[in-house]
mmCIF file with all atom_site columns, C-alpha atoms in Angstrom:
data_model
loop_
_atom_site.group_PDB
_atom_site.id
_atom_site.type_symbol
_atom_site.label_atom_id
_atom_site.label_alt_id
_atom_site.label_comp_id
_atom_site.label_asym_id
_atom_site.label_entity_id
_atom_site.label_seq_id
_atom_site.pdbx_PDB_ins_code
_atom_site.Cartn_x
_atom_site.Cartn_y
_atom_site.Cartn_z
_atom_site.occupancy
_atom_site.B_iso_or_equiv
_atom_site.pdbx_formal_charge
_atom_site.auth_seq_id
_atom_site.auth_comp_id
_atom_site.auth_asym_id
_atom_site.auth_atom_id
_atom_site.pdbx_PDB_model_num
ATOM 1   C CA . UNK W 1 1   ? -7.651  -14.204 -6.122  1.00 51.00 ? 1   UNK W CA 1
ATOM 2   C CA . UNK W 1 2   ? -5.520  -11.232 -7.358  1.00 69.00 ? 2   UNK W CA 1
ATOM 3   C CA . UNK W 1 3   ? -6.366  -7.881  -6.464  1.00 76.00 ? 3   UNK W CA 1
ATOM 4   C CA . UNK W 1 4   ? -7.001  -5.085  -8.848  1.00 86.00 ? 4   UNK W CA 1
ATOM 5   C CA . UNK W 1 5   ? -4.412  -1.803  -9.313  1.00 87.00 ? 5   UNK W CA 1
ATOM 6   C CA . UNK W 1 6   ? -4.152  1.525   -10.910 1.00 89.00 ? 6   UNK W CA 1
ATOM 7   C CA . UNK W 1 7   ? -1.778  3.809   -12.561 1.00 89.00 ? 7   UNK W CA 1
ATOM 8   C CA . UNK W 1 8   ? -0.828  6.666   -9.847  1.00 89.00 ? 8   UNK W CA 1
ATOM 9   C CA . UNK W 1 9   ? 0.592   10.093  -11.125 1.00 89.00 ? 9   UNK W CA 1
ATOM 10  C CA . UNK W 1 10  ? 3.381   11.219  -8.585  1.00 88.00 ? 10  UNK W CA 1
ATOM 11  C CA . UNK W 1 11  ? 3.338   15.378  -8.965  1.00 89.00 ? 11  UNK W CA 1
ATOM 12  C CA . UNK W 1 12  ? 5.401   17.956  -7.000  1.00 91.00 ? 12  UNK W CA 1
ATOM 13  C CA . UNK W 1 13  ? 3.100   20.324  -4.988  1.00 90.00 ? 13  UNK W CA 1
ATOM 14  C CA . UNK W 1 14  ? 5.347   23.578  -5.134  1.00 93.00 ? 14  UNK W CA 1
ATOM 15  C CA . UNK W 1 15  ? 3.047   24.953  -2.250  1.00 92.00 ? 15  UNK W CA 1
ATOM 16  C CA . UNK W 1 16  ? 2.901   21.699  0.143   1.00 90.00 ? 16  UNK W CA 1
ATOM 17  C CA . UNK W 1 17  ? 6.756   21.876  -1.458  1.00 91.00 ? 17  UNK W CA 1
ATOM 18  C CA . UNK W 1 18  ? 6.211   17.399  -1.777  1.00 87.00 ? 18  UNK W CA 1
ATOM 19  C CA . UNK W 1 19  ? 5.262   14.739  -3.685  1.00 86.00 ? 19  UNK W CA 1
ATOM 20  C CA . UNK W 1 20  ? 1.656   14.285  -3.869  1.00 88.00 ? 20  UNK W CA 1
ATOM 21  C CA . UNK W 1 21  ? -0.209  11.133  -5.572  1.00 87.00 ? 21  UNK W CA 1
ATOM 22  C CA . UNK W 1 22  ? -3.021  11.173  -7.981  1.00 90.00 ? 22  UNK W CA 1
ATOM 23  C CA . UNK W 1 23  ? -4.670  8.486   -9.359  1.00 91.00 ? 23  UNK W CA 1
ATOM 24  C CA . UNK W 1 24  ? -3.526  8.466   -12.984 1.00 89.00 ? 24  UNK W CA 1
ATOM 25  C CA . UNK W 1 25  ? -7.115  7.364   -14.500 1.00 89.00 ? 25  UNK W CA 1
ATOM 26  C CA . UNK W 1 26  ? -11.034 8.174   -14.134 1.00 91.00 ? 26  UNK W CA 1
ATOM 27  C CA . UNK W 1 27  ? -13.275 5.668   -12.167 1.00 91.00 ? 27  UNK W CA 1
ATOM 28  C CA . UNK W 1 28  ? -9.530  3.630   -10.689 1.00 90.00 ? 28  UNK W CA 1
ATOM 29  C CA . UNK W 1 29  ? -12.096 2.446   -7.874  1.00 88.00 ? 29  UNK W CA 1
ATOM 30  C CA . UNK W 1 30  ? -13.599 0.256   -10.817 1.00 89.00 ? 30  UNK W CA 1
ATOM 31  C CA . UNK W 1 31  ? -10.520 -1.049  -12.041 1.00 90.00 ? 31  UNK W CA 1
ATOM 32  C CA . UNK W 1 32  ? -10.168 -3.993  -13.536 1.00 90.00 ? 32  UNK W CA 1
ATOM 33  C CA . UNK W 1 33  ? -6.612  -4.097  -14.135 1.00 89.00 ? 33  UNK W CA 1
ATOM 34  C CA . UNK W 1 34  ? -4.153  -6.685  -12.993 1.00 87.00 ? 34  UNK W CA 1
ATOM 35  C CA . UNK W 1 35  ? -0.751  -5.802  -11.735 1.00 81.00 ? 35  UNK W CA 1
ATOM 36  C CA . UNK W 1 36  ? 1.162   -7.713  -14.455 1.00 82.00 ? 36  UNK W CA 1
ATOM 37  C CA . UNK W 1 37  ? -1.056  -6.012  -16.916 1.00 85.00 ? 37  UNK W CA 1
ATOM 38  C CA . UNK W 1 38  ? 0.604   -2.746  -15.675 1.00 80.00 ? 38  UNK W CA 1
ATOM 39  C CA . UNK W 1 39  ? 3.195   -1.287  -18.049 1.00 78.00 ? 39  UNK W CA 1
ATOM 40  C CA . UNK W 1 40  ? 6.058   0.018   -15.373 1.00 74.00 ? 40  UNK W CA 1
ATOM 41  C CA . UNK W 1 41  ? 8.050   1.409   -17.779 1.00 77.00 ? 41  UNK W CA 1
ATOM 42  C CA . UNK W 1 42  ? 5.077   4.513   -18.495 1.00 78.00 ? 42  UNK W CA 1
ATOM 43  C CA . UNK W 1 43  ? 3.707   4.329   -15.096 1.00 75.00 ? 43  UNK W CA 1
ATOM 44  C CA . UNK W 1 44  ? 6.374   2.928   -12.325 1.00 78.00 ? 44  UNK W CA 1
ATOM 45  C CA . UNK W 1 45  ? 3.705   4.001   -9.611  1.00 83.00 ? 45  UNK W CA 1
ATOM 46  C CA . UNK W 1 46  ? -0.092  2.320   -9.151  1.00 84.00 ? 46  UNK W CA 1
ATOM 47  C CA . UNK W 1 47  ? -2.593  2.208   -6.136  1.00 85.00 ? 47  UNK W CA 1
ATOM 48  C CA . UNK W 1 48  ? -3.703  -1.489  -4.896  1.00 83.00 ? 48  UNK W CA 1
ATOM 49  C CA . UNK W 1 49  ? -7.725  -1.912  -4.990  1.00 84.00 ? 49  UNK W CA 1
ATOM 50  C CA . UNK W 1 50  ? -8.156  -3.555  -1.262  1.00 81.00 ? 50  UNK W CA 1
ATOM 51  C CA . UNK W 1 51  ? -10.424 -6.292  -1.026  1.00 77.00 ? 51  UNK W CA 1
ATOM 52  C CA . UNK W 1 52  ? -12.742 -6.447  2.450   1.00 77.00 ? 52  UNK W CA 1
ATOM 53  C CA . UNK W 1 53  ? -10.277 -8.275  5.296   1.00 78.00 ? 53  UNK W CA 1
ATOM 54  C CA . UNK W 1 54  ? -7.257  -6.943  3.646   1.00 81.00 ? 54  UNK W CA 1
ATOM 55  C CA . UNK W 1 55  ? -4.897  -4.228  5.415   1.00 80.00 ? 55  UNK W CA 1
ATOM 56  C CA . UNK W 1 56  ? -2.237  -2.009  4.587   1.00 82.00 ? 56  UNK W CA 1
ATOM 57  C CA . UNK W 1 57  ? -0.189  -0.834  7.213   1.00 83.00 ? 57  UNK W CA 1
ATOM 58  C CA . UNK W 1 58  ? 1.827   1.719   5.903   1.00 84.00 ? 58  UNK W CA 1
ATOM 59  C CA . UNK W 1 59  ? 4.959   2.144   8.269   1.00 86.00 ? 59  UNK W CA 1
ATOM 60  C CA . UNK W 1 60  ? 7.164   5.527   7.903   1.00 86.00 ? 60  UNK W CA 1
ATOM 61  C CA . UNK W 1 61  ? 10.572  3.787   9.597   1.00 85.00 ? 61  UNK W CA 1
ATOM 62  C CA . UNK W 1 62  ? 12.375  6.871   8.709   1.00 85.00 ? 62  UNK W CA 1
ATOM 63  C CA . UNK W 1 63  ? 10.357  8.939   11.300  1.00 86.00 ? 63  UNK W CA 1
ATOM 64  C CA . UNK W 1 64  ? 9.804   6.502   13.782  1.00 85.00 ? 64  UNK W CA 1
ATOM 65  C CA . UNK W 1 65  ? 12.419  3.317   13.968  1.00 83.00 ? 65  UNK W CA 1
ATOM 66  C CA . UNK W 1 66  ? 10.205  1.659   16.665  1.00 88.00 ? 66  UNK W CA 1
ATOM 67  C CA . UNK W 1 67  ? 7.066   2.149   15.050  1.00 85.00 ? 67  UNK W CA 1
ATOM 68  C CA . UNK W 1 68  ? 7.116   -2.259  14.251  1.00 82.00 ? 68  UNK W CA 1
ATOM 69  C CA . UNK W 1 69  ? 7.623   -2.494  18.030  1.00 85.00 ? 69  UNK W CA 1
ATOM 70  C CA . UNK W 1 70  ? 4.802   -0.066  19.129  1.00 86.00 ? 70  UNK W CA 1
ATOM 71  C CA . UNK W 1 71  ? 2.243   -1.499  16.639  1.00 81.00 ? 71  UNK W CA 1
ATOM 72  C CA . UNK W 1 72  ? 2.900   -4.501  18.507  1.00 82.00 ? 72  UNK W CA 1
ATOM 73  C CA . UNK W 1 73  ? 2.250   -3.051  22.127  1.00 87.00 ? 73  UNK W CA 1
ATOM 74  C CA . UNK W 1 74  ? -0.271  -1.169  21.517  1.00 85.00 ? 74  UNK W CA 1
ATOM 75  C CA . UNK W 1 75  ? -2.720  -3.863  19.041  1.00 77.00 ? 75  UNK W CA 1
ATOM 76  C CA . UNK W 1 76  ? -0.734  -6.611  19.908  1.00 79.00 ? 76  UNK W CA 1
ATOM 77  C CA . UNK W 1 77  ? -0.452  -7.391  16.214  1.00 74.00 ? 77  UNK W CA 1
ATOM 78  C CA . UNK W 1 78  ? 2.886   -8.588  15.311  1.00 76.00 ? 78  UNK W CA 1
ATOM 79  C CA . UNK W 1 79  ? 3.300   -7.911  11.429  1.00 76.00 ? 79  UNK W CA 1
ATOM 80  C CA . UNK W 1 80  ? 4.984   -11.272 10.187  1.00 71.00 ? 80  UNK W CA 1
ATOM 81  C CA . UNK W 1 81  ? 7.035   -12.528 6.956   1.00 65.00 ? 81  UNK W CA 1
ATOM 82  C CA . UNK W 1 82  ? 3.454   -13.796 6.134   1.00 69.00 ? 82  UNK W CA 1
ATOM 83  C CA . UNK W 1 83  ? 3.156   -10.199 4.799   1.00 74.00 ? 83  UNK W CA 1
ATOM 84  C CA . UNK W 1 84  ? 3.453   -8.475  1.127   1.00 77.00 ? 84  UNK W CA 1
ATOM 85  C CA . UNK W 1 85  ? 5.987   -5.880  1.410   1.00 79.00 ? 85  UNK W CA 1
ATOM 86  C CA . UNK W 1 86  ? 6.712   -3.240  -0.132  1.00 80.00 ? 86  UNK W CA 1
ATOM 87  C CA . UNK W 1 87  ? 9.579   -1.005  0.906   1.00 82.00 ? 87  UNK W CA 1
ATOM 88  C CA . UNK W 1 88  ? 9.304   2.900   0.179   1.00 82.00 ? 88  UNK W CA 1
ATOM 89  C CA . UNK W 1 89  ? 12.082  5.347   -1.533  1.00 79.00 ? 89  UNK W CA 1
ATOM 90  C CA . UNK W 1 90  ? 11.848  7.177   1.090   1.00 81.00 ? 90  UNK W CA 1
ATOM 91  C CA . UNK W 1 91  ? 12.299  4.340   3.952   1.00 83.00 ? 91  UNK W CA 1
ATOM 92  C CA . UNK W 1 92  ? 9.356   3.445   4.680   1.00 86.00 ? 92  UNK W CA 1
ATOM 93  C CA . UNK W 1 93  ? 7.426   -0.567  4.316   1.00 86.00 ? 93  UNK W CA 1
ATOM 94  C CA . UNK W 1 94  ? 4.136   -0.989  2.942   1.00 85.00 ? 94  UNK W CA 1
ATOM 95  C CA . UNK W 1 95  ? 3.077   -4.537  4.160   1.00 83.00 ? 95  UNK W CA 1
ATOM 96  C CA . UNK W 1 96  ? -0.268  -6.064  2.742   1.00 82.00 ? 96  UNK W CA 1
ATOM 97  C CA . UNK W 1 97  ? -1.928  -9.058  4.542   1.00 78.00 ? 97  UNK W CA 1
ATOM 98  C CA . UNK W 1 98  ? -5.412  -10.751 5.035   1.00 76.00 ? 98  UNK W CA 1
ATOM 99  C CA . UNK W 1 99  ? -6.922  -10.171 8.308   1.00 70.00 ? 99  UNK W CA 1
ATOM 100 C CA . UNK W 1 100 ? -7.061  -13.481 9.939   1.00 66.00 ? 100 UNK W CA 1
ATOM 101 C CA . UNK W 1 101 ? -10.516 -14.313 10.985  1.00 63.00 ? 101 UNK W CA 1
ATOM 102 C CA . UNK W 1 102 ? -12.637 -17.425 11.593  1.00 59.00 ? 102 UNK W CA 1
ATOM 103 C CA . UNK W 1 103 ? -13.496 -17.129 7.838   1.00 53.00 ? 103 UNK W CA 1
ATOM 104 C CA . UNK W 1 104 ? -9.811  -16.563 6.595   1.00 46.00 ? 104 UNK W CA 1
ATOM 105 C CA . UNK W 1 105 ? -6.614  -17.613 7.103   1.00 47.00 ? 105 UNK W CA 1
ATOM 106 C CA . UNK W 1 106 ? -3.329  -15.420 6.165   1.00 44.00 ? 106 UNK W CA 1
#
């Protein structure tokens, strides 16, 4: 089963003086577009519709170089190759997976 996605508008906020992200279209929780419908060239950015038992963890390595290693200690959740990742311009690793459960497997 694929996942839906949206466009994402990345915009400098002179005030907050960083990149902020806006979804680029009305209603993008009712998306029904797939990601290699997605025309990268216009819109190199685009948000990931989660389906229930998926997670995101989101890791900023370039604040915290442990952060893989505390995750682990402190959930005892060990984020795997089994993972989607996504690695960051600034650093960082997105890394999708489906929460294993008696229902689901990764």
């Amino acid at each position: 089963m694929e996942t839906t996605v949206f466009p994402v508008n990345v915009i400098f906020n002179e005030e907050k003086n960083k990149n902020e992200k806006k979804p680029a279209v009305k209603n993008w929780q009712q998306s029904t577009m797939l990601l290699h419908e997605l025309d990268e060239t216009k819109t190199p950015n685009y948000g990931i519709n989660i389906l229930p038992s998926w997670v995101i963890f989101d890791l900023d390595l370039y604040k915290n170089h442990s952060i893989k290693a505390e995750l682990k200690l402190q959930t005892g959740f060990e984020i795997t190759d089994a993972s989607l990742l996504q690695r960051t311009i600034s650093g960082g690793e997105h890394h999708v997976f489906r929460y294993p459960s008696d229902d689901h497997e990764l």
